[in-house]
Coordinates of C-alpha atoms in Angstrom, one line a residue:
X209 CA -0.3 0.0 -0.2
X210 CA 1.5 3.2 -1.6
X211 CA 0.8 6.2 0.9
X212 CA 1.7 9.6 2.8
X213 CA 2.5 10.5 6.6
X214 CA 0.0 14.0 7.4
X215 CA 1.7 16.2 10.1
X216 CA -1.6 16.9 12.0
X217 CA -0.1 20.1 15.0
X218 CA 2.3 18.0 15.5
X219 CA 1.6 14.2 15.0
X220 CA 2.5 11.8 12.2
X221 CA -0.7 10.3 10.8
X222 CA -0.1 7.3 8.1
X223 CA -1.8 8.0 5.1
X224 CA -3.6 6.2 2.6
X225 CA -2.8 7.9 -1.1
X226 CA -5.7 8.9 -2.3
X227 CA -8.3 9.1 -0.1
X228 CA -9.6 12.3 1.7
X229 CA -7.6 14.2 4.5
X230 CA -11.0 13.1 6.7
X231 CA -10.5 9.8 5.6
X232 CA -6.8 9.5 7.1
X233 CA -7.7 11.8 10.5
X234 CA -10.3 8.9 10.9
X235 CA -8.9 6.5 10.5
X236 CA -6.7 8.1 13.3
X237 CA -9.5 9.0 16.0
X238 CA -9.1 12.8 15.5
X239 CA -12.1 13.5 15.0
X240 CA -12.5 18.1 15.3
X241 CA -11.6 19.5 12.6
X242 CA -12.8 23.1 12.3
X243 CA -12.6 25.2 15.6
X244 CA -16.3 28.1 15.6
X245 CA -16.9 31.2 17.0
X246 CA -17.4 29.8 20.5
X247 CA -14.2 27.2 20.3
X248 CA -16.8 24.7 20.0
X249 CA -15.0 21.7 17.6
X250 CA -16.7 20.8 14.8
X251 CA -15.7 17.6 12.5
X252 CA -17.5 15.3 9.1
X253 CA -20.7 16.0 8.9
X254 CA -21.7 15.7 5.7
X255 CA -18.6 13.7 3.4
X256 CA -19.8 15.4 0.6
X257 CA -19.0 19.0 0.1
X258 CA -21.7 20.6 1.0
X259 CA -21.8 21.4 4.9
X260 CA -18.2 22.5 5.5
X261 CA -17.1 22.0 9.1
X262 CA -14.5 19.6 8.6
X263 CA -12.1 22.7 7.1
X264 CA -8.7 23.1 7.2
X265 CA -6.0 24.6 7.1
X266 CA -3.7 22.3 4.8
X267 CA -0.1 23.4 4.2
X268 CA -0.7 27.0 5.6
X269 CA -4.0 27.5 2.8
X270 CA -7.7 27.9 5.0
X271 CA -10.7 27.1 3.9
X272 CA -9.5 23.9 2.5
X273 CA -12.5 20.4 2.7
X274 CA -11.4 18.0 4.7
X275 CA -13.6 15.7 3.0
X276 CA -12.4 17.1 -0.9
X277 CA -9.2 17.4 -0.2
X278 CA -7.1 14.2 -1.6
X279 CA -4.0 12.7 0.2
X280 CA -0.7 12.9 -2.6
X281 CA 1.8 13.9 -0.9
X282 CA 3.1 14.6 2.6
X283 CA 0.6 17.9 3.8
X284 CA 0.9 19.7 7.3
X285 CA -3.0 20.3 8.6
X286 CA -4.3 21.9 10.7
X287 CA -7.6 23.1 12.8
X288 CA -9.3 26.1 11.1
X289 CA -10.3 28.5 13.5
X290 CA -12.1 31.1 13.1
X291 CA -11.6 34.9 13.6
X292 CA -7.6 33.4 12.7
X293 CA -5.4 36.5 11.2
X294 CA -4.6 35.4 7.2
X295 CA -1.5 35.4 6.1
X296 CA -0.5 38.6 3.6
X297 CA -0.9 38.5 -0.1
X298 CA 2.2 40.3 -2.0
X299 CA 0.5 39.4 -5.3
X300 CA -2.3 41.5 -5.8
X301 CA -4.3 41.0 -8.2
X302 CA -5.8 43.5 -11.5
X303 CA -9.4 43.9 -11.8
X304 CA -10.8 41.2 -14.2
X305 CA -15.0 40.6 -15.2
X306 CA -16.5 37.6 -16.0
X307 CA -15.9 38.5 -19.5
X308 CA -12.0 37.6 -19.1
X309 CA -12.7 34.1 -18.2
X310 CA -11.3 30.9 -20.7
X311 CA -14.9 30.1 -22.5
X312 CA -15.9 26.6 -23.4
X313 CA -18.6 26.6 -25.7
X314 CA -19.5 22.4 -25.6
X315 CA -22.4 21.5 -27.6
X316 CA -23.6 20.1 -24.6
X317 CA -22.6 20.1 -21.4
X318 CA -23.3 17.2 -18.5
X319 CA -23.1 19.0 -14.8
X320 CA -23.2 15.6 -12.6
X321 CA -21.3 12.3 -13.3
X322 CA -23.3 9.9 -11.1
X323 CA -26.1 7.5 -13.0
X324 CA -28.1 9.6 -14.6
X325 CA -25.4 12.6 -15.4
X326 CA -23.3 9.8 -17.2
X327 CA -26.0 7.7 -18.3
X328 CA -27.4 10.9 -20.1
X329 CA -23.8 11.5 -20.9
X330 CA -24.1 8.8 -23.8
X331 CA -27.9 8.0 -25.3
X332 CA -26.2 11.8 -26.6
X333 CA -23.3 10.7 -27.5
X334 CA -24.8 7.7 -29.1
X335 CA -26.9 10.0 -30.9
X336 CA -23.7 12.2 -32.3
X337 CA -23.8 14.7 -29.9
X338 CA -21.0 16.2 -28.6
X339 CA -20.9 15.8 -24.4
X340 CA -18.6 17.1 -21.9
X341 CA -19.6 16.2 -17.8
X342 CA -17.7 17.7 -15.0
X343 CA -18.0 17.0 -11.5
X344 CA -16.5 17.5 -9.0
X345 CA -15.7 14.4 -7.3
X346 CA -12.5 13.5 -7.6
X347 CA -13.0 10.2 -10.2
X348 CA -17.2 10.2 -11.3
X349 CA -20.0 7.7 -10.3
X350 CA -21.4 9.9 -8.1
X351 CA -23.3 9.5 -4.7
X352 CA -23.8 6.0 -5.4
X353 CA -21.4 4.5 -6.8
X354 CA -18.8 5.9 -4.8
X355 CA -15.6 3.9 -6.6
X356 CA -12.2 3.2 -4.6
X357 CA -9.9 5.3 -5.0
X358 CA -6.9 3.6 -2.4
X359 CA -5.3 0.5 -4.0
X360 CA -4.0 -1.4 -1.1
X361 CA -2.9 -5.8 -0.7
X362 CA -4.8 -4.7 2.6
X363 CA -8.2 -3.3 0.5
X364 CA -10.5 -5.1 -0.2
X365 CA -12.0 -4.9 -3.5
X366 CA -14.6 -3.0 -5.4
X367 CA -18.3 -5.1 -4.6
X368 CA -21.1 -5.6 -7.7
X369 CA -22.3 -1.8 -6.8
X370 CA -19.0 -0.4 -7.4
X371 CA -18.0 -2.9 -10.6
X372 CA -21.4 -1.3 -12.8
X373 CA -20.0 2.2 -12.2
X374 CA -16.8 1.2 -13.1
X375 CA -18.7 0.1 -16.6
X376 CA -20.5 3.0 -16.5
X377 CA -17.7 4.7 -16.5
X378 CA -16.3 2.7 -18.7
X379 CA -18.6 2.8 -21.3
X380 CA -19.1 6.1 -21.7
X381 CA -16.4 6.9 -22.4
X382 CA -15.2 4.2 -24.9
X383 CA -18.2 6.2 -26.7
X384 CA -16.6 9.8 -26.4
X385 CA -17.3 11.7 -23.7
X386 CA -15.2 14.2 -21.9
X387 CA -15.2 13.4 -18.6
X388 CA -13.8 15.9 -16.6
X389 CA -13.7 15.5 -12.5
X390 CA -12.4 18.0 -10.3
X391 CA -13.8 20.4 -11.6
X392 CA -17.3 23.0 -9.2
X393 CA -20.2 24.7 -10.8
X394 CA -20.6 27.8 -8.7
X395 CA -22.0 29.7 -10.9
X396 CA -25.8 30.4 -13.5
X397 CA -26.0 33.6 -14.5
X398 CA -28.7 33.0 -17.7
X399 CA -30.3 31.2 -19.6
X400 CA -27.0 28.9 -20.4
X401 CA -23.8 30.5 -19.1
X402 CA -21.8 28.7 -16.8
X403 CA -18.7 29.4 -14.3
X404 CA -16.9 26.8 -12.9
X405 CA -13.7 26.2 -11.4
X406 CA -11.2 23.1 -11.1
X407 CA -9.8 21.8 -8.1
X408 CA -6.1 23.2 -10.2
X409 CA -7.9 26.2 -10.2
X410 CA -9.2 27.4 -13.5
X411 CA -12.0 29.1 -13.9
X412 CA -13.3 28.8 -17.2
X413 CA -17.0 30.0 -18.3
X414 CA -18.7 27.3 -20.0
X415 CA -21.9 28.4 -23.3
X416 CA -23.0 24.7 -23.8
X417 CA -26.4 24.8 -26.4
X418 CA -27.9 22.3 -24.1
X419 CA -27.3 20.9 -20.5
X420 CA -28.0 18.3 -19.1
X421 CA -28.6 19.5 -14.8
X422 CA -27.8 16.3 -12.3
X423 CA -26.6 17.3 -9.4
X424 CA -27.9 15.7 -6.7
X425 CA -29.1 15.9 -3.5
X426 CA -27.6 15.8 0.1
X427 CA -28.5 14.1 3.7
X428 CA -31.8 15.9 5.2
X429 CA -30.7 17.5 8.8
X430 CA -32.4 16.3 11.9
X431 CA -32.1 19.2 14.4
X432 CA -32.0 17.5 18.1
X433 CA -29.2 19.0 20.6
X434 CA -26.7 18.4 20.1
X435 CA -26.7 17.6 15.4
X436 CA -23.7 19.6 15.6
X437 CA -21.0 17.3 18.0
X438 CA -17.4 15.1 16.1
X439 CA -18.9 12.4 16.0
X440 CA -21.9 13.2 14.4
X441 CA -22.2 12.4 10.9
X442 CA -25.0 12.4 8.0
X443 CA -25.1 7.8 7.2
X444 CA -24.2 9.0 2.9
X445 CA -20.4 10.9 5.2
X446 CA -20.4 7.1 6.8
X447 CA -20.8 5.5 3.9
X448 CA -18.0 7.5 1.0
X449 CA -15.1 6.6 4.0
X450 CA -15.8 3.0 4.2
X451 CA -16.3 3.1 0.1
X452 CA -14.0 5.3 -1.2
X453 CA -10.7 5.0 1.3
X454 CA -12.5 1.4 3.2
X455 CA -12.5 3.6 6.7
X456 CA -14.0 3.1 9.0
X457 CA -15.7 6.2 10.4
X458 CA -14.9 4.9 14.2
X459 CA -14.5 1.0 16.2
X460 CA -18.7 1.4 17.3
X461 CA -20.8 3.1 15.3
X462 CA -25.1 3.8 15.7
X463 CA -26.5 3.9 12.7
X464 CA -30.4 5.8 13.0
X465 CA -32.6 7.4 10.5
X466 CA -35.3 6.5 8.0
X467 CA -34.4 3.9 5.0
X468 CA -32.9 1.3 3.4
X469 CA -29.8 3.0 2.8
X470 CA -29.1 2.3 6.3
X471 CA -29.5 -1.2 6.5
X472 CA -26.4 -1.4 3.4
X473 CA -24.4 0.9 5.7
X474 CA -24.4 -0.9 9.2
X475 CA -24.0 -4.7 6.7
X476 CA -21.0 -2.6 5.0
X477 CA -19.6 -1.7 8.5
X478 CA -19.8 -4.6 10.5
X479 CA -18.6 -6.7 7.5
X480 CA -15.6 -4.3 7.7
X481 CA -15.3 -4.3 11.1
X482 CA -16.9 -2.1 12.9
X483 CA -18.9 -2.6 16.0
X484 CA -22.8 -1.3 15.1
X485 CA -23.9 -0.9 18.1
X486 CA -27.7 -0.8 17.1
X487 CA -30.3 0.2 13.6
X488 CA -32.6 2.6 14.4
X489 CA -35.8 2.4 12.3
X490 CA -38.2 5.4 12.3
X491 CA -40.8 3.3 10.7
X492 CA -41.5 0.1 11.4
X493 CA -40.7 -3.5 10.7
X494 CA -41.0 -3.6 7.1
X495 CA -43.7 -7.4 8.3
X496 CA -45.9 -5.0 8.9
X497 CA -46.6 -3.9 5.9
X498 CA -46.5 -7.1 3.3
X499 CA -48.6 -5.5 -0.1
X500 CA -45.9 -2.8 -0.6
X501 CA -43.0 -5.4 0.0
X502 CA -44.9 -7.7 -2.8
X503 CA -45.4 -4.8 -5.0
X504 CA -41.3 -3.6 -5.0
X505 CA -40.8 -7.2 -5.8
X506 CA -42.6 -7.7 -8.4
X507 CA -41.5 -4.1 -10.1
X508 CA -37.2 -5.2 -9.0
X509 CA -36.9 -8.3 -7.8
X510 CA -32.4 -7.4 -7.2
X511 CA -33.5 -4.3 -5.4
X512 CA -35.1 -7.2 -3.0
X513 CA -32.9 -9.2 -2.5
X514 CA -30.0 -6.7 -2.2
X515 CA -32.8 -5.3 1.1
X516 CA -33.2 -9.0 2.4
X517 CA -28.4 -9.7 2.0
X518 CA -28.2 -6.5 3.4
X519 CA -30.8 -7.5 6.2
X520 CA -29.1 -11.3 6.8
X521 CA -25.7 -9.7 7.2
X522 CA -27.0 -6.9 9.9
X523 CA -29.1 -9.9 12.3
X524 CA -25.9 -12.8 11.7
X525 CA -24.3 -10.3 12.9
X526 CA -26.1 -9.8 16.0
X527 CA -26.6 -6.4 15.2
X528 CA -30.1 -4.9 17.3
X529 CA -32.8 -4.0 15.1
X530 CA -35.4 -1.2 16.2
X531 CA -38.1 0.2 15.0
X532 CA -40.5 3.0 16.4
X533 CA -37.7 5.0 17.4
X534 CA -35.8 7.9 16.3
X535 CA -32.6 9.7 17.6
X536 CA -33.7 13.1 20.4
X537 CA -30.4 13.8 21.9
X538 CA -26.5 13.3 21.4
X539 CA -24.3 14.7 24.9
X540 CA -20.3 13.7 24.6
X541 CA -20.2 11.6 27.7
X542 CA -16.5 9.9 29.0
X543 CA -16.2 7.3 26.9
X544 CA -18.0 8.0 23.2
X545 CA -21.4 9.9 22.8
X546 CA -24.2 9.1 25.1
X547 CA -27.4 9.2 22.5
X548 CA -30.8 9.1 23.2
X549 CA -33.5 8.0 21.6
X550 CA -36.9 7.5 21.5
X551 CA -40.2 6.1 20.6
X552 CA -44.1 5.1 22.0
X553 CA -43.6 6.3 24.6
X554 CA -40.0 5.1 25.9
X555 CA -36.5 6.5 25.4
X556 CA -33.4 4.9 26.1
X557 CA -30.4 5.5 25.5
X558 CA -26.6 4.3 23.5
X559 CA -23.1 4.6 24.1
X560 CA -21.2 4.7 20.0
X561 CA -17.9 6.3 19.0
X562 CA -20.3 7.7 16.1
X563 CA -23.8 8.9 14.9
X564 CA -24.6 8.3 12.1
X565 CA -27.9 10.3 10.5
X566 CA -30.5 9.1 7.9
X567 CA -33.6 11.5 8.1
X568 CA -35.2 12.0 4.7
X569 CA -32.4 14.0 1.9
X570 CA -32.8 17.7 -0.1
X571 CA -32.5 17.7 -3.3
X572 CA -29.6 20.9 -4.7
X573 CA -32.2 22.4 -7.5
X574 CA -29.4 25.5 -6.4
X575 CA -28.2 25.2 -9.9
X576 CA -32.1 25.0 -11.3
X577 CA -33.7 27.3 -9.6
X578 CA -30.6 30.2 -10.7
X579 CA -31.4 29.3 -14.3
X580 CA -35.2 29.7 -13.9
X581 CA -36.9 26.7 -13.6
X582 CA -40.3 26.6 -12.7
X583 CA -39.8 24.3 -9.7
X584 CA -43.7 22.9 -7.4
X585 CA -43.2 22.6 -3.6
X586 CA -45.0 18.7 -3.2
X587 CA -44.8 19.4 1.0
X588 CA -42.0 17.9 1.7
X589 CA -39.6 19.9 -1.1
X590 CA -38.9 21.2 -4.3
X591 CA -39.4 19.6 -7.2
X592 CA -38.4 20.9 -10.0
X593 CA -41.1 20.9 -13.4
X594 CA -40.6 19.3 -16.2
X595 CA -41.8 16.7 -18.9
X596 CA -41.0 12.8 -19.8
X597 CA -37.8 13.6 -21.2
X598 CA -36.9 16.0 -18.5
X599 CA -36.6 19.1 -20.4
X600 CA -37.7 21.8 -17.7
X601 CA -39.3 25.3 -17.8
X602 CA -36.6 27.3 -19.7
X603 CA -35.8 26.1 -22.7
X604 CA -32.5 23.7 -23.1
X605 CA -31.7 22.9 -19.9
X606 CA -33.2 19.3 -19.0
X607 CA -33.4 17.6 -15.4
X608 CA -32.7 14.6 -13.8
X609 CA -31.9 12.5 -10.9
X610 CA -32.2 13.1 -7.0
X611 CA -31.7 17.4 -7.1
X612 CA -35.2 17.5 -9.6
X613 CA -37.0 15.5 -5.8
X614 CA -36.4 11.8 -4.7
X615 CA -35.8 8.7 -6.8
X616 CA -32.9 6.8 -6.4
X617 CA -30.2 5.8 -8.8
X618 CA -32.4 3.9 -10.9
X619 CA -34.7 6.5 -11.6
X620 CA -31.5 8.8 -12.2
X621 CA -30.0 6.4 -15.3
X622 CA -33.5 5.4 -16.7
X623 CA -34.7 9.1 -16.6
X624 CA -31.0 10.2 -17.7
X625 CA -30.8 7.6 -20.7
X626 CA -34.0 10.1 -22.2
X627 CA -33.1 13.3 -21.4
X628 CA -30.1 12.8 -23.5
X629 CA -31.8 11.5 -26.3
X630 CA -34.2 14.5 -26.0
X631 CA -31.1 17.3 -25.7
X632 CA -29.6 15.8 -29.4
X633 CA -32.7 15.0 -31.1
X634 CA -33.6 19.1 -29.3
X635 CA -30.1 19.7 -31.0
X636 CA -30.6 18.3 -34.6
X637 CA -29.4 15.2 -33.6
X638 CA -31.3 12.2 -35.5
X639 CA -32.5 9.5 -33.1
X640 CA -32.5 5.9 -35.6
X641 CA -35.2 3.0 -34.7
X642 CA -32.3 1.4 -32.7
X643 CA -32.1 4.7 -29.8
X644 CA -35.6 5.1 -30.0
X645 CA -36.2 1.3 -28.8
X646 CA -33.5 2.3 -26.3
X647 CA -35.5 5.2 -25.3
X648 CA -38.6 2.9 -24.8
X649 CA -36.3 1.0 -23.2
X650 CA -35.9 3.3 -20.5
X651 CA -39.2 5.1 -20.2
X652 CA -40.8 1.5 -18.6
X653 CA -37.3 1.0 -16.9
X654 CA -38.1 4.6 -14.8
X655 CA -42.3 3.3 -14.6
X656 CA -40.8 -0.1 -13.2
X657 CA -38.5 2.0 -10.7
X658 CA -41.0 4.6 -9.7
X659 CA -43.2 1.6 -8.4
X660 CA -40.8 0.5 -7.2
X661 CA -39.8 3.8 -5.0
X662 CA -44.0 4.5 -4.3
X663 CA -43.5 1.0 -2.6
X664 CA -40.3 0.9 -0.7
X665 CA -41.7 4.7 1.0
X666 CA -45.2 2.8 2.2
X667 CA -42.6 0.5 4.0
X668 CA -41.1 3.0 5.4
X669 CA -43.4 5.2 6.0
X670 CA -42.5 7.2 9.2
X671 CA -43.7 10.1 11.2
X672 CA -41.9 13.2 9.6
X673 CA -39.7 15.7 11.5
X674 CA -41.9 17.7 14.5
X675 CA -40.7 20.5 14.2
X676 CA -42.0 22.0 17.4
X677 CA -40.7 19.5 19.6
X678 CA -37.6 21.3 18.4
X679 CA -36.0 22.1 22.2
X680 CA -35.9 26.5 21.7
X681 CA -31.3 25.1 22.6
X682 CA -31.1 23.2 19.3
X683 CA -28.7 24.4 16.9
X684 CA -30.7 25.5 14.3
X685 CA -27.8 27.0 11.6
X686 CA -24.3 25.0 12.5
X687 CA -23.0 27.7 9.9
X688 CA -23.9 30.4 12.4
X689 CA -23.8 28.8 16.0
X690 CA -28.1 30.4 16.0
X691 CA -30.5 28.3 17.9
X692 CA -33.9 27.2 17.6
X693 CA -34.4 29.6 20.5
X694 CA -33.5 33.1 18.1
X695 CA -36.0 31.6 15.2
X696 CA -38.1 31.7 17.4
X697 CA -37.5 34.5 18.9
X698 CA -37.0 36.5 15.8
X699 CA -41.0 34.9 14.4
X700 CA -41.9 35.6 17.4
X701 CA -41.6 40.1 17.0
X702 CA -43.4 39.3 13.3
X703 CA -40.6 38.5 11.3
X704 CA -42.8 36.0 9.0
X705 CA -40.1 35.1 5.9
X706 CA -37.3 33.8 4.7
X707 CA -35.7 36.6 4.1
X708 CA -35.8 39.0 7.3
X709 CA -34.7 36.1 9.5
X710 CA -31.7 35.9 8.3
X711 CA -31.3 39.5 8.0
X712 CA -31.8 39.8 12.1
X713 CA -30.9 36.3 13.2
X714 CA -28.3 35.3 10.7
X715 CA -29.7 32.4 9.6
X716 CA -28.5 31.0 6.3
X717 CA -25.3 33.6 5.9
X718 CA -22.5 30.8 6.6
X719 CA -20.5 28.6 3.7
X720 CA -23.1 25.8 3.7
X721 CA -25.2 28.7 2.1
X722 CA -28.5 27.6 4.2
X723 CA -28.9 24.2 2.8
X724 CA -29.4 23.0 6.8
X725 CA -31.1 25.5 8.3
X726 CA -33.7 26.9 5.3
X727 CA -36.1 24.1 5.6
X728 CA -36.2 23.9 9.2
X729 CA -37.1 27.7 8.8
X730 CA -39.2 27.0 6.0
X731 CA -41.4 24.6 8.4
X732 CA -41.0 27.1 11.8
X733 CA -42.7 29.9 8.8
X734 CA -45.5 27.2 8.0
X735 CA -46.1 26.4 11.9
X736 CA -46.5 30.5 12.6
X737 CA -48.2 31.4 9.5
X738 CA -50.0 28.4 8.4
X739 CA -48.6 29.2 5.2
X740 CA -47.5 26.9 3.1
X741 CA -43.5 26.5 1.5
X742 CA -43.6 27.0 -2.8
X743 CA -40.9 27.8 -4.9
X744 CA -40.6 31.8 -3.4
X745 CA -39.9 30.5 -0.2
X746 CA -36.3 30.3 1.2
X747 CA -32.4 31.4 0.5
X748 CA -32.8 32.8 -3.1
X749 CA -29.4 31.1 -5.0
X750 CA -26.5 32.8 -5.6
X751 CA -23.5 31.9 -6.5
X752 CA -20.9 31.3 -6.2
X753 CA -22.4 27.6 -5.7
X754 CA -19.5 26.0 -4.4
X755 CA -16.3 27.3 -2.5
X756 CA -13.9 29.1 -4.8
X757 CA -11.4 31.3 -4.0
X758 CA -11.3 35.1 -5.4
X759 CA -8.2 34.3 -7.4
X760 CA -10.1 31.0 -9.1
X761 CA -12.8 34.6 -9.7
X762 CA -10.4 36.0 -11.5
X763 CA -9.3 33.5 -13.4
X764 CA -5.4 33.5 -12.3
X765 CA -4.7 29.5 -12.1

C-alpha cells in the first residue's frame, strides 16, 4: 500500500494515497477539524463538500474541505479556527470581470457524473452529440457508485455496485464522452451560461447549446440537541469513508434514521469490522407492510434481494434492529457519544464513538433555481417541473435525478437516457430506430422503478419531524451557531419570511448557504403563519454555489 505521512498539529498520521484528508484523520480517531466562533469543535458531517464543517488549513492554506481534499503528498494540516488572521498576500491581482475568463462552448454540457448524468451523456453521445461532463468529485460515479480511491493488498476489492459504476464510466469514455473530474460549477448566470473552477485552480465559462443538470441530493438535517458534535455525521458520510477509502468512521457505530441506506451501511461497516451498536429505524418492520413488499418485489426483485442480503448480514452479525424510534438528543460522554432514543412513549440511551444520521434527502437544485426553472413544492421539498424527457420550463435545460425530487439511482439512470436522447434531438441529431428502442426501454424502466420507490416508502413510512417539539437550545444554523430559540424569538417579533429572518438572526449566512437550516426555517415559518412553502420560499440562490477563492474568480490559477 502506497501512502504518505500527514502532520496534524504535530502528530504524525499515516495516510493512504488517494484517500481524503477526512478519511485519514478519522481513521486515527481525530474527529474535531474546525473550531467555531464559540470555540466549539466540528468534524465531518455531510462528507460530500456541502456543509463545510470539516474545514482545515492545508500547508498554510485555509478553507480546505477535508472531505474533498485528496492525500497526494505529505501534508501539514491544522484545525481551522474562527477569526484566525489570514496570511498577507503580496501578489495583488488586477480587477477582472467574468468576460475575461476562458470560454468553452460544448454542444451539450452535463453537470454531475452520477448514474443519471453518465447515462444522459452516453445516450446523447450515441446520437452524435459532442458531450462534456463536469463533476466536482475526484472520480466519476457520484454518491451512489462511490468508486474506491485507494489500492493495496489490505484493501477490500470493489463490490458489485462499484463494478457497475466503473462499467458505466468506461462505457461513457468509450463512446467519446469527455469527463472532467474535480470541477465545481459555482455559477449559473443566464439561460445557458455557467462558471466552473477545477481543483487545479483553472476557471472557465461554459456556454453550451444545451445542458443536462444531474447534481443529486444531500442528506437532510435532523435537528436535535447535540447534532453538531464531532462524531455525528450523515449516513452518506460514513458510507463514503468506507466505500471510497475503506476506512471505518469509528469502532462503535450507531446508525439511525429512515430508509434502506441505513441497512446497507450497517451491513458494510459490520463486514468491515465495526461494532454496529444498533440500527434505529423510525418506521416499523417491513413485515408490517406485506403488500408494499410484494409490490417492490414485482417492480425490482434484484433490489429486494439486495435488501434481504443487507438485513441478513445484520441479523447474523447480531446487530440490534430497533423500530419506531428516533434520535432525540446527543451529548459527549467520557467514553463516547451518549445518544438518547425516543419512541412509543419510552426512551433509552446508547453509547457509540460515531452516530450516523440518515433521515432523508434534500435536492441540490440551486443551479436549476438560478436558471429560472419552475419548481413546485410537494409538501416535503421542492420538485423541478419537467416533462417525460426531462425538459424543464427553460428551453435547452434538462434535469434529472435526485436534484429534481427523489427517485433513486435506477430512476435517475433511466431518466438520464431519456434526457440525453431528447437533448441530442433538440440539438438536431437524429434518433434512429435503435436509439428510439433504447428510449422506450428507459421509459419502461423509469416507470417500473418509480413503482418500486413508491412501494419502498410505503414500507418505510414514518412520522415527519415535529418541528414544534425541537427544544429552543437546539442548533438550527450550524454555520452561524443560531439556535431555535433565537429563530422563534424573531418570529414572535413579526418576522415571518426567510429573508427577514436571515437579516435579523444570520440564519443561512454561513458557508453552507442555508442548505441545512433553510428547510428547518421554512417549517418554523409554516408552523407560525400557516403558509405552505412554495418555489419563492426560503433563500434566493446566489453564486458562488460552491467554495471558490478570489484568485479563482479572477481566473488566475
